[in-house]
Short mmCIF file of C-alpha atoms and ligand atoms in Angstrom, two decimals:
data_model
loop_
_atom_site.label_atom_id
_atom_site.label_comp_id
_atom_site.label_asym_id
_atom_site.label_seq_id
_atom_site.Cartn_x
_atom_site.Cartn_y
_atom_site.Cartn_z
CA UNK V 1 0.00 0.00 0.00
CA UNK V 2 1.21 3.47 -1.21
CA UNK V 3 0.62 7.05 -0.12
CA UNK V 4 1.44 10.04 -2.02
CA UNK V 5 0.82 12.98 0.76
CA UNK V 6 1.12 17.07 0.56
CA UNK V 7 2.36 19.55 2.50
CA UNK V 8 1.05 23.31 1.59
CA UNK V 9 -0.25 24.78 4.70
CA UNK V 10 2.45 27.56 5.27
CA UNK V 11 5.46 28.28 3.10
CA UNK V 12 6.76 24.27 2.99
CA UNK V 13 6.12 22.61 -0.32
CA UNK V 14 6.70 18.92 0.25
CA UNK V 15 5.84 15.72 -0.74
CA UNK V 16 6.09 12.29 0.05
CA UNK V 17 5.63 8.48 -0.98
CA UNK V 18 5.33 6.75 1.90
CA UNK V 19 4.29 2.85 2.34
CA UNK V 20 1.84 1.17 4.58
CA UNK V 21 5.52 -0.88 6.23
CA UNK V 22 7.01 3.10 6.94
CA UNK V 23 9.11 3.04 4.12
CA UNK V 24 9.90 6.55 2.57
CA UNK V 25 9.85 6.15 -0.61
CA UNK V 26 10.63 9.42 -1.49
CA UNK V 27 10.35 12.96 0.90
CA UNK V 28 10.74 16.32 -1.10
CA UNK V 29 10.65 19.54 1.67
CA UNK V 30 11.28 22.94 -0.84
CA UNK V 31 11.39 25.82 2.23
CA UNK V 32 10.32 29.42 -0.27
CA UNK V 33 12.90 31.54 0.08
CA UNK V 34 10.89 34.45 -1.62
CA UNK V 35 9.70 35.59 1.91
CA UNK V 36 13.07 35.98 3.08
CA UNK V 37 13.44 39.80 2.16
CA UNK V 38 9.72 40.40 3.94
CA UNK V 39 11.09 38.94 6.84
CA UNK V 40 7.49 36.82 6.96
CA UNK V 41 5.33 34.82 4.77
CA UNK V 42 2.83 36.67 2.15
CA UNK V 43 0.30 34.51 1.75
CA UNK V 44 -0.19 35.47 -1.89
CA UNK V 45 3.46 34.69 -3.01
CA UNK V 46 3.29 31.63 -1.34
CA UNK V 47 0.46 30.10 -3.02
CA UNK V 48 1.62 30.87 -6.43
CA UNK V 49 4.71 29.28 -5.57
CA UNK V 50 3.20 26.55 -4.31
CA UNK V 51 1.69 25.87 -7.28
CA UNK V 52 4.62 25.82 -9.86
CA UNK V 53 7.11 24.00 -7.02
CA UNK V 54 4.17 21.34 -6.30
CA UNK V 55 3.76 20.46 -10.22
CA UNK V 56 7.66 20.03 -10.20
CA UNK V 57 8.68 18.02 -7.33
CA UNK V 58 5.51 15.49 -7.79
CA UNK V 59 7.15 15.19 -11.07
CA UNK V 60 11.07 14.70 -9.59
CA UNK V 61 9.30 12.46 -6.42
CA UNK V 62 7.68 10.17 -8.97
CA UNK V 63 10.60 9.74 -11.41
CA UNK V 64 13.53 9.61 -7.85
CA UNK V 65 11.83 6.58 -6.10
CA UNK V 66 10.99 4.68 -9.39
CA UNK V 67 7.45 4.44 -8.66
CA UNK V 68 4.24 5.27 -11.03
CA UNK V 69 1.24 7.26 -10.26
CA UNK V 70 -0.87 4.10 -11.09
CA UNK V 71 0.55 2.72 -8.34
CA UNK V 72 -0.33 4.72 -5.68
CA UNK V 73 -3.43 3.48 -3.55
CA UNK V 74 -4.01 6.28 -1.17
CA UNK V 75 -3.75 10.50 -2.06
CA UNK V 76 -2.98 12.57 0.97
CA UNK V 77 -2.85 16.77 1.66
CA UNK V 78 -3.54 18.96 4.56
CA UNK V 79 -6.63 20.94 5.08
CA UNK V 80 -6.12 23.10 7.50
CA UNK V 81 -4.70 25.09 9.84
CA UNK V 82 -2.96 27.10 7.89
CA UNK V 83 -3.44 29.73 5.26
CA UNK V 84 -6.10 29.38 2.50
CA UNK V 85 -4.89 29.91 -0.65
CA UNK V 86 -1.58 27.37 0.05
CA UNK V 87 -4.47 24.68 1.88
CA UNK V 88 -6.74 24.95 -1.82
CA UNK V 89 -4.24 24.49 -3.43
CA UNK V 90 -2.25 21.44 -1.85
CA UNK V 91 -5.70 19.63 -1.49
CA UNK V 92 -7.43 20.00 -4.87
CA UNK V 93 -3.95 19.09 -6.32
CA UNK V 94 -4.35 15.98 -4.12
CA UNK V 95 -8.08 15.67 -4.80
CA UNK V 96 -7.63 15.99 -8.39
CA UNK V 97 -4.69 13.02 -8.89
CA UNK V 98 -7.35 10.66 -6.16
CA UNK V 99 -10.74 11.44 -8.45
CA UNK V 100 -8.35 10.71 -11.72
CA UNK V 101 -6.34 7.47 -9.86
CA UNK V 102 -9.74 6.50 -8.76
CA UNK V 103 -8.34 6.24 -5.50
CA UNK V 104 -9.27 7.23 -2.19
CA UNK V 105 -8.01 10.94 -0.73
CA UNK V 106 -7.38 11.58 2.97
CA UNK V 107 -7.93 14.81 4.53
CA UNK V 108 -5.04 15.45 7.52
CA UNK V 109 -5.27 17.78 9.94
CA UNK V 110 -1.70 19.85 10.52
CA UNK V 111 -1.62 19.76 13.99
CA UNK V 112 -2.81 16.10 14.03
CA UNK V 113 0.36 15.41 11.67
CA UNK V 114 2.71 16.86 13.77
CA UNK V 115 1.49 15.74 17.13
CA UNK V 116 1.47 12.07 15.48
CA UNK V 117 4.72 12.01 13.90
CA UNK V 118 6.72 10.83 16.97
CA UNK V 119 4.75 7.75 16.49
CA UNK V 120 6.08 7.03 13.82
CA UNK V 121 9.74 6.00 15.17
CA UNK V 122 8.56 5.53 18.49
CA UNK V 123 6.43 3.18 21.05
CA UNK V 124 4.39 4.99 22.64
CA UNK V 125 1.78 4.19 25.88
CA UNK V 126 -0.95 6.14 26.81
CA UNK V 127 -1.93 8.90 28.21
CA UNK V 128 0.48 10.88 26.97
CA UNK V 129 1.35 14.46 26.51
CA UNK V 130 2.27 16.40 23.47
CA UNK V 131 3.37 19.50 23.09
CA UNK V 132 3.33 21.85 19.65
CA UNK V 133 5.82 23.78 19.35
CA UNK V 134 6.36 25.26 15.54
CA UNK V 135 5.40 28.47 13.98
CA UNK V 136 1.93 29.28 14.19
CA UNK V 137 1.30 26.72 17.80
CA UNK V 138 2.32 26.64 20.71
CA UNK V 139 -0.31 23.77 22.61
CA UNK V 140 -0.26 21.45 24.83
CA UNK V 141 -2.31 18.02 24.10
CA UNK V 142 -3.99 15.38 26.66
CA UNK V 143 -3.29 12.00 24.04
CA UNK V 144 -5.84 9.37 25.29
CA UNK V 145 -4.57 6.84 22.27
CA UNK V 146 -3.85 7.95 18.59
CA UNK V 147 -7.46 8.87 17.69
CA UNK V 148 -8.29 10.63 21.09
CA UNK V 149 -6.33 14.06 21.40
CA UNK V 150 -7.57 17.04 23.37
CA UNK V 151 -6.58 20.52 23.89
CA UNK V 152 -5.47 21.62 27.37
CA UNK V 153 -2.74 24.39 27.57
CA UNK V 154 -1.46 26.61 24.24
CA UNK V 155 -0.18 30.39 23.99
CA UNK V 156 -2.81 33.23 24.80
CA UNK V 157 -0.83 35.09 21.75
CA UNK V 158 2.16 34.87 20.03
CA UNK V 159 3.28 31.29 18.90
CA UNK V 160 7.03 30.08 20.08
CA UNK V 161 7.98 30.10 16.66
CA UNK V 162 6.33 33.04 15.38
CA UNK V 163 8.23 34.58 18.98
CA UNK V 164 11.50 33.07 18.13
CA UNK V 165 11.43 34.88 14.50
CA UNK V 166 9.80 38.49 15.92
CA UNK V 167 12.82 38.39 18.19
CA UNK V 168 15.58 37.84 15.55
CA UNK V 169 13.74 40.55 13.98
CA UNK V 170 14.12 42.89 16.21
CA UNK V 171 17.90 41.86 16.89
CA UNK V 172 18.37 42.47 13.25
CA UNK V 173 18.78 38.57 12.19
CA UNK V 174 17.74 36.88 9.30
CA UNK V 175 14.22 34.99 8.70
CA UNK V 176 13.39 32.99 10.52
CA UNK V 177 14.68 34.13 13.32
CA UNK V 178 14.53 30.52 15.34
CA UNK V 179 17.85 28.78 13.67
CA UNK V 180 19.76 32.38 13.47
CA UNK V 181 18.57 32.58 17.52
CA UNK V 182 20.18 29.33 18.00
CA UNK V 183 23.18 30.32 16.09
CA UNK V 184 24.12 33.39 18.05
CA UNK V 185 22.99 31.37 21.14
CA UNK V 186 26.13 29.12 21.22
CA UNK V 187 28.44 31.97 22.30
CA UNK V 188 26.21 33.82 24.48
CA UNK V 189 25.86 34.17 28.42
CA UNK V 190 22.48 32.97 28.73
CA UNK V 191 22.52 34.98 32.61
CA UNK V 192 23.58 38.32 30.93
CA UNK V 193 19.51 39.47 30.94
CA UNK V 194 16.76 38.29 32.75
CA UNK V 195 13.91 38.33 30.36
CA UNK V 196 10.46 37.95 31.98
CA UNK V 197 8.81 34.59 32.14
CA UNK V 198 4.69 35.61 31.38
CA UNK V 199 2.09 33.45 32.90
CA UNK V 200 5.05 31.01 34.38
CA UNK V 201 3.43 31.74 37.89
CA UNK V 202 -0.11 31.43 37.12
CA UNK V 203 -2.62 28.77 38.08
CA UNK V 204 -3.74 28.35 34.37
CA UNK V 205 -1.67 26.02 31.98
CA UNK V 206 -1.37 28.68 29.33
CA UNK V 207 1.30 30.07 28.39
CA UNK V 208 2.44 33.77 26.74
CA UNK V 209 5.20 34.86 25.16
CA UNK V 210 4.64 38.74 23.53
CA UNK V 211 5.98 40.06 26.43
CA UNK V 212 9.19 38.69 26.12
CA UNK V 213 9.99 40.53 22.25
CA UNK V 214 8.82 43.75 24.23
CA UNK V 215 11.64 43.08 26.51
CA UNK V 216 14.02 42.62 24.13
CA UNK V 217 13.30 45.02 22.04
CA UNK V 218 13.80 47.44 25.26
CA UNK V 219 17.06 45.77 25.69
CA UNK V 220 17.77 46.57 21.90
CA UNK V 221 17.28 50.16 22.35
CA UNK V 222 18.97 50.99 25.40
CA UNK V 223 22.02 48.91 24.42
CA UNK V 224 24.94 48.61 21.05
CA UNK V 225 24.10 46.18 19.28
CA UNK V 226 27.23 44.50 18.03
CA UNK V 227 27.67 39.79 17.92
CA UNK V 228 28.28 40.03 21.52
CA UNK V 229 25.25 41.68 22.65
CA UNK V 230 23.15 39.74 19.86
CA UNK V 231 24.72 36.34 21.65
CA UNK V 232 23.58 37.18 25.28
CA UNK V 233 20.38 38.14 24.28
CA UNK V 234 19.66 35.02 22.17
CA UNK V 235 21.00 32.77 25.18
CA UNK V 236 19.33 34.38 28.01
CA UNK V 237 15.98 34.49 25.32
CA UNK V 238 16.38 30.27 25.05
CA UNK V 239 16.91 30.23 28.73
CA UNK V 240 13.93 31.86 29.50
CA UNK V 241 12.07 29.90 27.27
CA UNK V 242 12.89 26.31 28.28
CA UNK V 243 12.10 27.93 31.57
CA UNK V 244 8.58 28.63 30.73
CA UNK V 245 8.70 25.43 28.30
CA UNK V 246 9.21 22.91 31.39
CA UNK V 247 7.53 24.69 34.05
CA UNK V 248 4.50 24.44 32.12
CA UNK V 249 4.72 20.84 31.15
CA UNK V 250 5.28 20.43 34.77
CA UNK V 251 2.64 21.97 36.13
CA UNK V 252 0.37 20.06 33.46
CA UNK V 253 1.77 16.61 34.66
CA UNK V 254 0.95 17.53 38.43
CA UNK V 255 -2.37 19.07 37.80
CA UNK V 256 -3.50 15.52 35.70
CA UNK V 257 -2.17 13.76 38.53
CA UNK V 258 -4.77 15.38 41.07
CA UNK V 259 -7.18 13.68 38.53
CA UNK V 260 -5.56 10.69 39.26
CA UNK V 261 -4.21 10.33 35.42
CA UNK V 262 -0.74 9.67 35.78
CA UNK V 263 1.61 11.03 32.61
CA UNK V 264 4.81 8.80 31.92
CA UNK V 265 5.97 9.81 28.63
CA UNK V 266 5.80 13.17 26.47
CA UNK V 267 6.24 13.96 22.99
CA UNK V 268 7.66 17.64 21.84
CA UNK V 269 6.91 18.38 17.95
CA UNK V 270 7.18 21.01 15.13
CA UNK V 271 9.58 23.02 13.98
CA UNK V 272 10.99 25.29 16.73
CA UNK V 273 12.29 20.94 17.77
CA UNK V 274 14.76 21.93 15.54
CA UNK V 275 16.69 23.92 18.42
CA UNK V 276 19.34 21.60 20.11
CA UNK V 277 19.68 23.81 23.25
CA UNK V 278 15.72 23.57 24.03
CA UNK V 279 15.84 19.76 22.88
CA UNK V 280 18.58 19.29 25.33
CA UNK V 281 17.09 21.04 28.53
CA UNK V 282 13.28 18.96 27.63
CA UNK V 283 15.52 16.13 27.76
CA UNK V 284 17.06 16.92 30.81
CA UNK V 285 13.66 17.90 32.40
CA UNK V 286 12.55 14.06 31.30
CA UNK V 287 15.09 12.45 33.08
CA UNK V 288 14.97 14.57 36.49
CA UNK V 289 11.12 14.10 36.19
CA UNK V 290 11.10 10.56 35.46
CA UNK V 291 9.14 10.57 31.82
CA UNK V 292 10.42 8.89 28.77
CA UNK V 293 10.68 11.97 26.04
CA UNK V 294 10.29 11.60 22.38
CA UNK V 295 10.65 13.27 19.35
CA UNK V 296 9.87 13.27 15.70
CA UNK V 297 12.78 11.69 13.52
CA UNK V 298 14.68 14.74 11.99
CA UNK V 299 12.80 15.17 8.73
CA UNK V 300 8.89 15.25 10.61
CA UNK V 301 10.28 17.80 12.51
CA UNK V 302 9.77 21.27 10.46
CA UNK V 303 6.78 21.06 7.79
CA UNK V 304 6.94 17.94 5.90
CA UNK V 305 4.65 15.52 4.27
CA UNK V 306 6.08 12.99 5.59
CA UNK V 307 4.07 13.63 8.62
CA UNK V 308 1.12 14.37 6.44
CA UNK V 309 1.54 10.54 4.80
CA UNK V 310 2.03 8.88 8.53
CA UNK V 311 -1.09 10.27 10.06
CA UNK V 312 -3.14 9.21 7.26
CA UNK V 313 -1.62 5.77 6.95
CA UNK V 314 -3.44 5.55 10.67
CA UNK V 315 -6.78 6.45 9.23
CA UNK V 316 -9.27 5.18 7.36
CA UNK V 317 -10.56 6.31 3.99
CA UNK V 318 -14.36 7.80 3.53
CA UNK V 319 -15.91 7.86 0.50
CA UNK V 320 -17.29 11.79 1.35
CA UNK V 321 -13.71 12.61 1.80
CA UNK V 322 -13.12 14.06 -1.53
CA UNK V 323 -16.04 17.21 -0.43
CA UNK V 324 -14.19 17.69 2.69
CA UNK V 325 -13.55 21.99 2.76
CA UNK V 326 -9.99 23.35 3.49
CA UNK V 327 -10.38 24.64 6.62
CA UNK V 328 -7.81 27.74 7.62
CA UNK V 329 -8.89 27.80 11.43
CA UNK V 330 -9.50 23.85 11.87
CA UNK V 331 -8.77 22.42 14.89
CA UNK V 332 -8.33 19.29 16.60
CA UNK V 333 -11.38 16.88 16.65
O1 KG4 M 1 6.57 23.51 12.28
P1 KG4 M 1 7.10 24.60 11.43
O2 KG4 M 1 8.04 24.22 10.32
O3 KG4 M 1 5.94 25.41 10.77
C1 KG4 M 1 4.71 25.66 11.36
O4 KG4 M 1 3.83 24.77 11.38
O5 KG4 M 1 4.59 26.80 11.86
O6 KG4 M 1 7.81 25.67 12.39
C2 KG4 M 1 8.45 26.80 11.88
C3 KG4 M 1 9.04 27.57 13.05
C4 KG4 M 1 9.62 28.93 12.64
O7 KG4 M 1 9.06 29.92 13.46
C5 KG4 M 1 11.12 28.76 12.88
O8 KG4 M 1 11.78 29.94 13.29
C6 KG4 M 1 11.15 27.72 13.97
O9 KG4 M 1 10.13 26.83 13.63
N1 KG4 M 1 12.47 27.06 14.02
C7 KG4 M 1 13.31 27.17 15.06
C8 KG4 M 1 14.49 26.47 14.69
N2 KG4 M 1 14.31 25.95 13.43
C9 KG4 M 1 13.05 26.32 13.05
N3 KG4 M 1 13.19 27.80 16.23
C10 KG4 M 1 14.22 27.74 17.08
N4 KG4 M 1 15.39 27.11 16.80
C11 KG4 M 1 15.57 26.46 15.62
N5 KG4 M 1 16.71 25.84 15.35
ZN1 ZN M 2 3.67 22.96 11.30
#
């Protein structure tokens, strides 16, 4: 059994051939540099892009892994979150190749994607805890099994991501900010500035991070900015975060606990994964807590259809699929 699944919900094209057994047959992930010089993502560009890049590397995908169209059994795309002119045009591309392959089309759900890609290399028992960390998210998720997954905790505003790239922003970094932040990180002093930690005391699981790019962009002002100051900013900025990051997931696992649900494992996913130092202190926070920790393999961890292929590899096909409406505010279940 084959997949062919798309990615389009932000400024990722990707696709991927994936088999029932897990084999990758083929993963394409084209990141559009055209937003680079806006220093975000314009939703218009990056539907038109996604257009011409999509026709060309379900061409490359198909002639790379040796496989034909005909053989495909199963056509996969996301349909929200994201934005709506990349999400139409992802799924009717996907719609189109099912209705003329006469073959069934799954609908997959972003979030759901990334939240069940650490299944994919992993064991995993229930309950479990997930938490989204990428550009537009920043959740926390109550995982009953695979098809159960509620919302308990996320970000009152900003997303970490979205945070992590306002922040290199305002220290005058390249987009995305996250991987530059990282970067600079390495030889910083992450003491040098106490940056505030919003919500971190509060009752409620929530979590906030606006204030913080405030902060630093008070700390860019009264300061020179030259690689030294950039450094201690960007390490005292991860500190903080993890800070916030584990608190919170801490204060989740005790409050389930007075329900008498007792969390042994937790997953972290999506892109802003991609930053060793905050990988590193979860992991650390695992071990002194006692939870296993997992993570996406390296290639589920920014947006990828690889992700997109897994979760619908754990569903089952519906005939009424092929109506199903991009949706640019969907949420889980
Ligand atoms: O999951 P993702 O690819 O897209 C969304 O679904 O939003 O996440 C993209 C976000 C961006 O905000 C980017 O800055 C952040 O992930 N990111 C990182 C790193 N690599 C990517 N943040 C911190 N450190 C990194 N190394
Ligand atoms: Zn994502």
């Amino acid at each position: 059994m084959l997949v062919f699944a798309i990615e389009t919900s932000c400024d990722e094209t990707s696709v991927c051939i994936m088999g029932k057994d897990k084999t990758i047959h083929n993963h394409t992930i084209f990141s559009q540099q055209i937003h680079e010089r806006f220093g975000g993502v314009i939703p218009e560009l990056a539907s038109r892009a996604h257009l011409e890049i999509l026709q060309e590397i379900t061409h490359e995908t198909f002639l790379k892994s040796n496989i034909k169209l005909k053989d495909i059994d199963m056509f996969a795309a996301t349909c929200g979150p994201g934005l709506i002119g990349p999400l139409l045009i992802g799924s009717t591309f996907a719609k189109s190749l099912s209705i003329g392959c006469s073959k069934p089309f799954v609908p997959i759900n972003h979030i759901e994607g990334h939240v069940l890609s650490p299944t994919y290399n992993n064991v995993i028992s229930y309950p479990h805890l997930s938490l989204l960390i990428s550009g537009g998210h920043t959740e926390i998720y109550f995982i009953e099994n695979e098809k159960k997954i509620s919302l308990i905790a996320e970000s009152v505003d900003d997303a970490l991501g979205e945070t992590f790239d306002k922040v290199g922003k305002v220290l005058g970094l390249k987009y995305p900010g996250g991987p530059e932040i990282e970067y600079f990180a390495k030889n910083g002093n992450e003491l040098k500035y106490k940056l505030p930690t919003p919500m971190l005391k509060d009752k409620s699981l929530n979590m906030s991070f606006s204030g913080i790019k405030t902060a630093v962009n008070l700390l860019v002002k009264n300061n020179i900015v030259d690689n030294r100051f950039i450094s201690d900013v960007a390490a005292s900025f991860q500190f903080c975060i993890a800070n916030i990051l584990t608190g919170k997931l801490s204060k989740t696992i005790l409050k389930l606990k007075d329900s008498s649900i007792n969390i042994s494992s937790i997953s972290v996913v999506g892109g802003v994964i991609n930053n060793n130092y905050i990988r590193k202190k979860i992991t650390d926070f695992g071990k002194k807590e006692d939870l296993e920790v997992f993570f996406p393999i390296k290639e589920m961890m920014s947006d990828n259809a690889a992700m997109i292929a897994w979760a619908s590899i754990l569903k089952t096909p519906k005939e009424e699929n092929i109506f199903y409406k991009p949706n640019p505010r969907l949420t889980i279940l």
